[in-house]
PDB file of N, CA and C in Angstrom:
ATOM      1  N   MET A   1     -41.510 -10.833  24.917  1.00 86.00           N
ATOM      2  CA  MET A   1     -40.571 -11.395  24.210  1.00 86.00           C
ATOM      3  C   MET A   1     -38.818 -11.195  24.601  1.00 86.00           C
ATOM      4  N   THR A   2     -38.052 -12.690  24.481  1.00 92.00           N
ATOM      5  CA  THR A   2     -36.583 -12.548  24.543  1.00 92.00           C
ATOM      6  C   THR A   2     -35.835 -12.824  23.723  1.00 92.00           C
ATOM      7  N   ILE A   3     -34.446 -12.810  23.596  1.00 95.00           N
ATOM      8  CA  ILE A   3     -33.371 -13.299  22.599  1.00 95.00           C
ATOM      9  C   ILE A   3     -32.682 -13.898  23.296  1.00 95.00           C
ATOM     10  N   THR A   4     -32.040 -15.069  22.093  1.00 96.00           N
ATOM     11  CA  THR A   4     -31.018 -16.152  22.824  1.00 96.00           C
ATOM     12  C   THR A   4     -30.368 -16.310  22.037  1.00 96.00           C
ATOM     13  N   PHE A   5     -29.288 -16.060  22.149  1.00 97.00           N
ATOM     14  CA  PHE A   5     -27.839 -16.634  21.154  1.00 97.00           C
ATOM     15  C   PHE A   5     -27.555 -18.071  21.042  1.00 97.00           C
ATOM     16  N   THR A   6     -27.178 -18.908  19.646  1.00 96.00           N
ATOM     17  CA  THR A   6     -27.015 -19.952  19.755  1.00 96.00           C
ATOM     18  C   THR A   6     -25.117 -20.117  20.250  1.00 96.00           C
ATOM     19  N   ASP A   7     -24.736 -20.800  20.575  1.00 97.00           N
ATOM     20  CA  ASP A   7     -23.303 -20.596  20.180  1.00 97.00           C
ATOM     21  C   ASP A   7     -22.346 -20.406  19.261  1.00 97.00           C
ATOM     22  N   LYS A   8     -22.897 -20.907  17.963  1.00 95.00           N
ATOM     23  CA  LYS A   8     -22.797 -20.582  16.756  1.00 95.00           C
ATOM     24  C   LYS A   8     -23.263 -19.180  16.462  1.00 95.00           C
ATOM     25  N   ALA A   9     -23.788 -18.516  17.049  1.00 96.00           N
ATOM     26  CA  ALA A   9     -24.722 -17.449  16.595  1.00 96.00           C
ATOM     27  C   ALA A   9     -23.408 -16.106  17.266  1.00 96.00           C
ATOM     28  N   LEU A  10     -23.666 -16.868  18.702  1.00 96.00           N
ATOM     29  CA  LEU A  10     -22.602 -15.404  19.356  1.00 96.00           C
ATOM     30  C   LEU A  10     -21.475 -15.722  19.109  1.00 96.00           C
ATOM     31  N   LYS A  11     -20.625 -16.464  18.579  1.00 96.00           N
ATOM     32  CA  LYS A  11     -19.198 -16.622  17.900  1.00 96.00           C
ATOM     33  C   LYS A  11     -19.551 -15.711  16.350  1.00 96.00           C
ATOM     34  N   GLY A  12     -20.371 -15.931  16.005  1.00 95.00           N
ATOM     35  CA  GLY A  12     -20.427 -15.179  14.527  1.00 95.00           C
ATOM     36  C   GLY A  12     -20.737 -13.664  14.964  1.00 95.00           C
ATOM     37  N   TYR A  13     -21.324 -13.258  15.947  1.00 96.00           N
ATOM     38  CA  TYR A  13     -21.547 -11.955  16.675  1.00 96.00           C
ATOM     39  C   TYR A  13     -20.389 -11.606  17.071  1.00 96.00           C
ATOM     40  N   ARG A  14     -19.808 -12.229  17.845  1.00 96.00           N
ATOM     41  CA  ARG A  14     -18.393 -11.428  18.192  1.00 96.00           C
ATOM     42  C   ARG A  14     -17.406 -11.125  17.218  1.00 96.00           C
ATOM     43  N   LYS A  15     -17.258 -12.231  16.447  1.00 95.00           N
ATOM     44  CA  LYS A  15     -16.417 -11.316  15.282  1.00 95.00           C
ATOM     45  C   LYS A  15     -16.834 -10.635  14.053  1.00 95.00           C
ATOM     46  N   LEU A  16     -17.752 -10.031  14.281  1.00 96.00           N
ATOM     47  CA  LEU A  16     -18.653  -9.007  13.793  1.00 96.00           C
ATOM     48  C   LEU A  16     -17.544  -7.424  13.774  1.00 96.00           C
ATOM     49  N   PRO A  17     -17.185  -6.673  13.362  1.00 96.00           N
ATOM     50  CA  PRO A  17     -17.273  -5.126  12.777  1.00 96.00           C
ATOM     51  C   PRO A  17     -18.109  -4.269  14.394  1.00 96.00           C
ATOM     52  N   LEU A  18     -17.300  -3.302  15.005  1.00 97.00           N
ATOM     53  CA  LEU A  18     -18.043  -2.771  15.956  1.00 97.00           C
ATOM     54  C   LEU A  18     -18.971  -1.970  15.514  1.00 97.00           C
ATOM     55  N   SER A  19     -19.092  -1.461  14.350  1.00 96.00           N
ATOM     56  CA  SER A  19     -19.488  -0.443  13.651  1.00 96.00           C
ATOM     57  C   SER A  19     -21.626  -1.550  13.322  1.00 96.00           C
ATOM     58  N   ILE A  20     -21.175  -2.667  12.636  1.00 96.00           N
ATOM     59  CA  ILE A  20     -21.919  -3.706  12.335  1.00 96.00           C
ATOM     60  C   ILE A  20     -22.596  -4.562  13.776  1.00 96.00           C
ATOM     61  N   LYS A  21     -22.086  -4.469  14.961  1.00 97.00           N
ATOM     62  CA  LYS A  21     -22.096  -5.165  16.122  1.00 97.00           C
ATOM     63  C   LYS A  21     -23.218  -3.869  16.715  1.00 97.00           C
ATOM     64  N   LYS A  22     -23.117  -2.560  16.132  1.00 97.00           N
ATOM     65  CA  LYS A  22     -23.772  -2.037  16.600  1.00 97.00           C
ATOM     66  C   LYS A  22     -25.531  -1.693  16.044  1.00 97.00           C
ATOM     67  N   LYS A  23     -25.075  -2.469  14.662  1.00 97.00           N
ATOM     68  CA  LYS A  23     -26.515  -2.354  14.017  1.00 97.00           C
ATOM     69  C   LYS A  23     -27.078  -3.300  13.973  1.00 97.00           C
ATOM     70  N   ALA A  24     -26.435  -4.588  14.388  1.00 97.00           N
ATOM     71  CA  ALA A  24     -26.908  -5.701  14.255  1.00 97.00           C
ATOM     72  C   ALA A  24     -27.499  -5.593  15.930  1.00 97.00           C
ATOM     73  N   ASP A  25     -27.138  -4.972  16.678  1.00 97.00           N
ATOM     74  CA  ASP A  25     -27.942  -4.950  17.645  1.00 97.00           C
ATOM     75  C   ASP A  25     -29.539  -3.971  17.575  1.00 97.00           C
ATOM     76  N   LYS A  26     -29.908  -3.151  16.668  1.00 97.00           N
ATOM     77  CA  LYS A  26     -30.844  -2.237  16.424  1.00 97.00           C
ATOM     78  C   LYS A  26     -32.037  -3.238  15.760  1.00 97.00           C
ATOM     79  N   GLN A  27     -30.850  -3.871  14.815  1.00 97.00           N
ATOM     80  CA  GLN A  27     -32.120  -4.711  14.069  1.00 97.00           C
ATOM     81  C   GLN A  27     -32.467  -5.852  15.386  1.00 97.00           C
ATOM     82  N   PHE A  28     -31.794  -6.449  16.164  1.00 96.00           N
ATOM     83  CA  PHE A  28     -32.262  -7.487  17.311  1.00 96.00           C
ATOM     84  C   PHE A  28     -33.871  -7.040  17.847  1.00 96.00           C
ATOM     85  N   LYS A  29     -33.462  -5.861  18.606  1.00 95.00           N
ATOM     86  CA  LYS A  29     -34.308  -4.802  19.223  1.00 95.00           C
ATOM     87  C   LYS A  29     -35.657  -5.054  18.338  1.00 95.00           C
ATOM     88  N   PHE A  30     -35.664  -4.706  16.610  1.00 96.00           N
ATOM     89  CA  PHE A  30     -36.839  -4.673  16.223  1.00 96.00           C
ATOM     90  C   PHE A  30     -37.095  -6.263  16.114  1.00 96.00           C
ATOM     91  N   VAL A  31     -36.429  -6.997  15.972  1.00 95.00           N
ATOM     92  CA  VAL A  31     -37.178  -8.807  15.643  1.00 95.00           C
ATOM     93  C   VAL A  31     -38.321  -8.898  16.927  1.00 95.00           C
ATOM     94  N   ILE A  32     -37.528  -8.421  18.426  1.00 93.00           N
ATOM     95  CA  ILE A  32     -37.414  -8.738  19.530  1.00 93.00           C
ATOM     96  C   ILE A  32     -39.932  -7.950  19.945  1.00 93.00           C
ATOM     97  N   ASN A  33     -39.451  -6.361  19.170  1.00 93.00           N
ATOM     98  CA  ASN A  33     -40.889  -6.059  19.127  1.00 93.00           C
ATOM     99  C   ASN A  33     -41.932  -5.610  17.956  1.00 93.00           C
ATOM    100  N   ASN A  34     -40.994  -6.305  16.797  1.00 93.00           N
ATOM    101  CA  ASN A  34     -41.864  -6.423  15.419  1.00 93.00           C
ATOM    102  C   ASN A  34     -40.862  -7.381  14.379  1.00 93.00           C
ATOM    103  N   MET A  35     -41.133  -8.815  13.985  1.00 91.00           N
ATOM    104  CA  MET A  35     -40.151  -9.678  13.358  1.00 91.00           C
ATOM    105  C   MET A  35     -40.150  -9.346  11.957  1.00 91.00           C
ATOM    106  N   TYR A  36     -41.612  -8.639  11.961  1.00 94.00           N
ATOM    107  CA  TYR A  36     -41.834  -7.725  10.158  1.00 94.00           C
ATOM    108  C   TYR A  36     -41.478  -6.004  10.445  1.00 94.00           C
ATOM    109  N   TYR A  37     -40.101  -5.402  11.377  1.00 96.00           N
ATOM    110  CA  TYR A  37     -40.209  -4.217  10.847  1.00 96.00           C
ATOM    111  C   TYR A  37     -39.497  -4.346   8.845  1.00 96.00           C
ATOM    112  N   PRO A  38     -39.528  -3.528   8.221  1.00 96.00           N
ATOM    113  CA  PRO A  38     -39.126  -3.082   6.758  1.00 96.00           C
ATOM    114  C   PRO A  38     -38.033  -3.936   7.167  1.00 96.00           C
ATOM    115  N   SER A  39     -37.066  -2.281   7.789  1.00 95.00           N
ATOM    116  CA  SER A  39     -35.715  -2.938   7.663  1.00 95.00           C
ATOM    117  C   SER A  39     -35.192  -4.022   7.228  1.00 95.00           C
ATOM    118  N   LEU A  40     -35.352  -4.871   8.519  1.00 97.00           N
ATOM    119  CA  LEU A  40     -35.317  -6.389   8.762  1.00 97.00           C
ATOM    120  C   LEU A  40     -35.273  -7.405   7.289  1.00 97.00           C
ATOM    121  N   ASN A  41     -36.369  -7.094   6.530  1.00 96.00           N
ATOM    122  CA  ASN A  41     -36.601  -7.500   5.431  1.00 96.00           C
ATOM    123  C   ASN A  41     -36.678  -9.110   5.904  1.00 96.00           C
ATOM    124  N   THR A  42     -38.021  -9.351   7.131  1.00 96.00           N
ATOM    125  CA  THR A  42     -37.372 -10.624   7.013  1.00 96.00           C
ATOM    126  C   THR A  42     -38.472 -11.678   6.226  1.00 96.00           C
ATOM    127  N   LYS A  43     -37.822 -13.007   6.099  1.00 94.00           N
ATOM    128  CA  LYS A  43     -38.668 -13.948   5.816  1.00 94.00           C
ATOM    129  C   LYS A  43     -38.218 -15.594   5.525  1.00 94.00           C
ATOM    130  N   LYS A  44     -39.265 -16.115   6.051  1.00 94.00           N
ATOM    131  CA  LYS A  44     -39.430 -17.573   5.917  1.00 94.00           C
ATOM    132  C   LYS A  44     -38.183 -18.123   5.310  1.00 94.00           C
ATOM    133  N   MET A  45     -36.887 -19.045   5.360  1.00 91.00           N
ATOM    134  CA  MET A  45     -36.362 -19.913   4.630  1.00 91.00           C
ATOM    135  C   MET A  45     -37.029 -21.181   4.210  1.00 91.00           C
ATOM    136  N   GLU A  46     -36.659 -21.449   2.686  1.00 89.00           N
ATOM    137  CA  GLU A  46     -37.843 -22.766   2.183  1.00 89.00           C
ATOM    138  C   GLU A  46     -36.681 -23.672   2.694  1.00 89.00           C
ATOM    139  N   GLY A  47     -38.014 -24.637   3.127  1.00 86.00           N
ATOM    140  CA  GLY A  47     -37.172 -25.871   3.337  1.00 86.00           C
ATOM    141  C   GLY A  47     -36.807 -26.412   5.070  1.00 86.00           C
ATOM    142  N   VAL A  48     -37.020 -25.049   5.643  1.00 86.00           N
ATOM    143  CA  VAL A  48     -36.538 -25.191   7.333  1.00 86.00           C
ATOM    144  C   VAL A  48     -37.374 -24.131   7.970  1.00 86.00           C
ATOM    145  N   ASN A  49     -37.168 -24.339   9.268  1.00 86.00           N
ATOM    146  CA  ASN A  49     -38.154 -24.014  10.171  1.00 86.00           C
ATOM    147  C   ASN A  49     -37.379 -23.044  10.646  1.00 86.00           C
ATOM    148  N   LEU A  50     -36.551 -22.175   9.614  1.00 93.00           N
ATOM    149  CA  LEU A  50     -35.743 -20.343  10.342  1.00 93.00           C
ATOM    150  C   LEU A  50     -36.490 -19.217   9.129  1.00 93.00           C
ATOM    151  N   TRP A  51     -36.695 -18.126   9.754  1.00 95.00           N
ATOM    152  CA  TRP A  51     -36.167 -17.030   9.828  1.00 95.00           C
ATOM    153  C   TRP A  51     -34.314 -15.994   9.170  1.00 95.00           C
ATOM    154  N   GLU A  52     -34.879 -15.698   8.434  1.00 95.00           N
ATOM    155  CA  GLU A  52     -33.220 -14.999   8.407  1.00 95.00           C
ATOM    156  C   GLU A  52     -33.927 -13.142   8.119  1.00 95.00           C
ATOM    157  N   GLY A  53     -32.941 -12.537   8.776  1.00 96.00           N
ATOM    158  CA  GLY A  53     -32.936 -10.727   9.007  1.00 96.00           C
ATOM    159  C   GLY A  53     -32.006 -10.461   8.194  1.00 96.00           C
ATOM    160  N   ARG A  54     -32.162  -9.231   8.077  1.00 96.00           N
ATOM    161  CA  ARG A  54     -31.024  -8.114   7.221  1.00 96.00           C
ATOM    162  C   ARG A  54     -30.813  -7.768   8.862  1.00 96.00           C
ATOM    163  N   ILE A  55     -29.051  -7.422   8.650  1.00 96.00           N
ATOM    164  CA  ILE A  55     -28.431  -5.947   9.785  1.00 96.00           C
ATOM    165  C   ILE A  55     -28.309  -5.080   8.576  1.00 96.00           C
ATOM    166  N   ASP A  56     -27.603  -5.085   7.593  1.00 94.00           N
ATOM    167  CA  ASP A  56     -27.552  -4.179   6.380  1.00 94.00           C
ATOM    168  C   ASP A  56     -27.836  -5.100   5.079  1.00 94.00           C
ATOM    169  N   ARG A  57     -27.258  -4.617   4.020  1.00 92.00           N
ATOM    170  CA  ARG A  57     -26.790  -5.058   2.698  1.00 92.00           C
ATOM    171  C   ARG A  57     -25.265  -6.348   2.835  1.00 92.00           C
ATOM    172  N   ALA A  58     -24.783  -6.291   3.669  1.00 93.00           N
ATOM    173  CA  ALA A  58     -23.670  -7.382   3.476  1.00 93.00           C
ATOM    174  C   ALA A  58     -23.766  -8.549   4.690  1.00 93.00           C
ATOM    175  N   TYR A  59     -24.445  -8.192   5.946  1.00 96.00           N
ATOM    176  CA  TYR A  59     -24.556  -8.540   6.727  1.00 96.00           C
ATOM    177  C   TYR A  59     -26.307  -9.462   7.128  1.00 96.00           C
ATOM    178  N   ARG A  60     -25.970 -10.839   7.874  1.00 95.00           N
ATOM    179  CA  ARG A  60     -27.673 -11.060   8.401  1.00 95.00           C
ATOM    180  C   ARG A  60     -27.332 -12.203   8.863  1.00 95.00           C
ATOM    181  N   PHE A  61     -28.791 -12.766   9.437  1.00 96.00           N
ATOM    182  CA  PHE A  61     -28.560 -13.437  10.589  1.00 96.00           C
ATOM    183  C   PHE A  61     -29.902 -14.512  10.498  1.00 96.00           C
ATOM    184  N   THR A  62     -29.868 -15.651  10.893  1.00 95.00           N
ATOM    185  CA  THR A  62     -31.623 -16.341  11.187  1.00 95.00           C
ATOM    186  C   THR A  62     -31.645 -16.476  12.232  1.00 95.00           C
ATOM    187  N   PHE A  63     -33.113 -16.487  12.703  1.00 96.00           N
ATOM    188  CA  PHE A  63     -33.410 -17.019  13.591  1.00 96.00           C
ATOM    189  C   PHE A  63     -34.893 -17.878  13.707  1.00 96.00           C
ATOM    190  N   GLU A  64     -34.813 -18.460  14.860  1.00 95.00           N
ATOM    191  CA  GLU A  64     -36.246 -19.115  14.598  1.00 95.00           C
ATOM    192  C   GLU A  64     -37.488 -18.707  16.520  1.00 95.00           C
ATOM    193  N   LYS A  65     -38.420 -18.382  15.917  1.00 93.00           N
ATOM    194  CA  LYS A  65     -39.527 -18.508  17.046  1.00 93.00           C
ATOM    195  C   LYS A  65     -40.126 -18.813  17.233  1.00 93.00           C
ATOM    196  N   HIS A  66     -40.293 -19.008  18.722  1.00 90.00           N
ATOM    197  CA  HIS A  66     -41.147 -20.098  19.418  1.00 90.00           C
ATOM    198  C   HIS A  66     -41.584 -19.346  20.652  1.00 90.00           C
ATOM    199  N   LYS A  67     -43.067 -19.418  20.511  1.00 87.00           N
ATOM    200  CA  LYS A  67     -43.337 -18.442  21.795  1.00 87.00           C
ATOM    201  C   LYS A  67     -42.964 -17.561  21.813  1.00 87.00           C
ATOM    202  N   ASP A  68     -42.810 -16.655  23.550  1.00 89.00           N
ATOM    203  CA  ASP A  68     -42.258 -15.677  23.421  1.00 89.00           C
ATOM    204  C   ASP A  68     -40.668 -15.905  23.718  1.00 89.00           C
ATOM    205  N   GLU A  69     -39.933 -16.418  22.532  1.00 94.00           N
ATOM    206  CA  GLU A  69     -38.274 -16.150  22.448  1.00 94.00           C
ATOM    207  C   GLU A  69     -37.976 -16.465  21.062  1.00 94.00           C
ATOM    208  N   ILE A  70     -37.199 -15.873  20.626  1.00 95.00           N
ATOM    209  CA  ILE A  70     -36.675 -16.025  19.027  1.00 95.00           C
ATOM    210  C   ILE A  70     -34.644 -16.372  19.611  1.00 95.00           C
ATOM    211  N   ILE A  71     -34.754 -17.231  19.031  1.00 96.00           N
ATOM    212  CA  ILE A  71     -33.030 -17.691  19.522  1.00 96.00           C
ATOM    213  C   ILE A  71     -32.453 -17.450  17.870  1.00 96.00           C
ATOM    214  N   LEU A  72     -31.409 -16.476  17.928  1.00 96.00           N
ATOM    215  CA  LEU A  72     -30.605 -16.551  16.807  1.00 96.00           C
ATOM    216  C   LEU A  72     -29.113 -17.441  17.175  1.00 96.00           C
ATOM    217  N   ARG A  73     -29.923 -18.169  15.418  1.00 95.00           N
ATOM    218  CA  ARG A  73     -29.024 -19.241  15.317  1.00 95.00           C
ATOM    219  C   ARG A  73     -27.891 -19.142  14.365  1.00 95.00           C
ATOM    220  N   THR A  74     -27.375 -18.162  13.857  1.00 95.00           N
ATOM    221  CA  THR A  74     -26.319 -17.937  12.965  1.00 95.00           C
ATOM    222  C   THR A  74     -26.348 -16.302  12.437  1.00 95.00           C
ATOM    223  N   VAL A  75     -25.226 -15.324  12.649  1.00 96.00           N
ATOM    224  CA  VAL A  75     -24.988 -13.778  12.723  1.00 96.00           C
ATOM    225  C   VAL A  75     -23.695 -13.972  11.356  1.00 96.00           C
ATOM    226  N   GLY A  76     -23.912 -12.809  10.603  1.00 93.00           N
ATOM    227  CA  GLY A  76     -22.201 -12.915   9.836  1.00 93.00           C
ATOM    228  C   GLY A  76     -22.718 -12.225   8.617  1.00 93.00           C
ATOM    229  N   PRO A  77     -21.654 -12.216   7.638  1.00 92.00           N
ATOM    230  CA  PRO A  77     -21.738 -11.935   6.582  1.00 92.00           C
ATOM    231  C   PRO A  77     -22.715 -12.630   5.674  1.00 92.00           C
ATOM    232  N   HIS A  78     -23.515 -12.157   4.153  1.00 82.00           N
ATOM    233  CA  HIS A  78     -23.664 -12.441   3.591  1.00 82.00           C
ATOM    234  C   HIS A  78     -24.104 -14.507   3.865  1.00 82.00           C
ATOM    235  N   ASP A  79     -23.726 -14.804   3.108  1.00 74.00           N
ATOM    236  CA  ASP A  79     -23.847 -16.319   3.111  1.00 74.00           C
ATOM    237  C   ASP A  79     -23.277 -17.139   4.613  1.00 74.00           C
ATOM    238  N   GLU A  80     -22.641 -16.782   5.033  1.00 70.00           N
ATOM    239  CA  GLU A  80     -22.029 -16.874   6.897  1.00 70.00           C
ATOM    240  C   GLU A  80     -23.450 -17.093   7.736  1.00 70.00           C
ATOM    241  N   GLY A  81     -23.970 -15.889   7.608  1.00 65.00           N
ATOM    242  CA  GLY A  81     -25.066 -14.958   8.006  1.00 65.00           C
ATOM    243  C   GLY A  81     -26.382 -15.854   8.138  1.00 65.00           C
ATOM    244  N   LEU A  82     -25.831 -16.453   6.942  1.00 71.00           N
ATOM    245  CA  LEU A  82     -27.493 -17.389   6.395  1.00 71.00           C
ATOM    246  C   LEU A  82     -27.259 -19.256   6.692  1.00 71.00           C
ATOM    247  N   GLY A  83     -26.075 -19.657   7.266  1.00 73.00           N
ATOM    248  CA  GLY A  83     -25.896 -21.047   7.553  1.00 73.00           C
ATOM    249  C   GLY A  83     -25.496 -21.167   6.551  1.00 73.00           C
ATOM    250  N   LYS A  84     -24.869 -20.876   5.037  1.00 72.00           N
ATOM    251  CA  LYS A  84     -24.192 -21.293   3.951  1.00 72.00           C
ATOM    252  C   LYS A  84     -23.081 -22.234   4.058  1.00 72.00           C
ATOM    253  N   LYS A  85     -22.840 -20.973   4.849  1.00 64.00           N
ATOM    254  CA  LYS A  85     -20.457 -21.444   5.490  1.00 64.00           C
ATOM    255  C   LYS A  85     -20.480 -22.414   6.294  1.00 64.00           C
TER     256      LYS A  85
END
């Protein structure tokens, strides 16, 4: 499985503090291998074809799953990471 960043997700990722980037990289590896890994708290978002995942208590990301590809849509602090801002 591969992981791809949208422009919006890449922009959000670049803004993250280094310590959060390291946590995000670890979580993205979990998504690739097992999108239901417990620390991800993965859940389907209501009303859209997106999933949300947790980097830590304050940071989130959203993604789409297509066959052998994970497409990261947003990454960032809680509301921004969920695409609400």
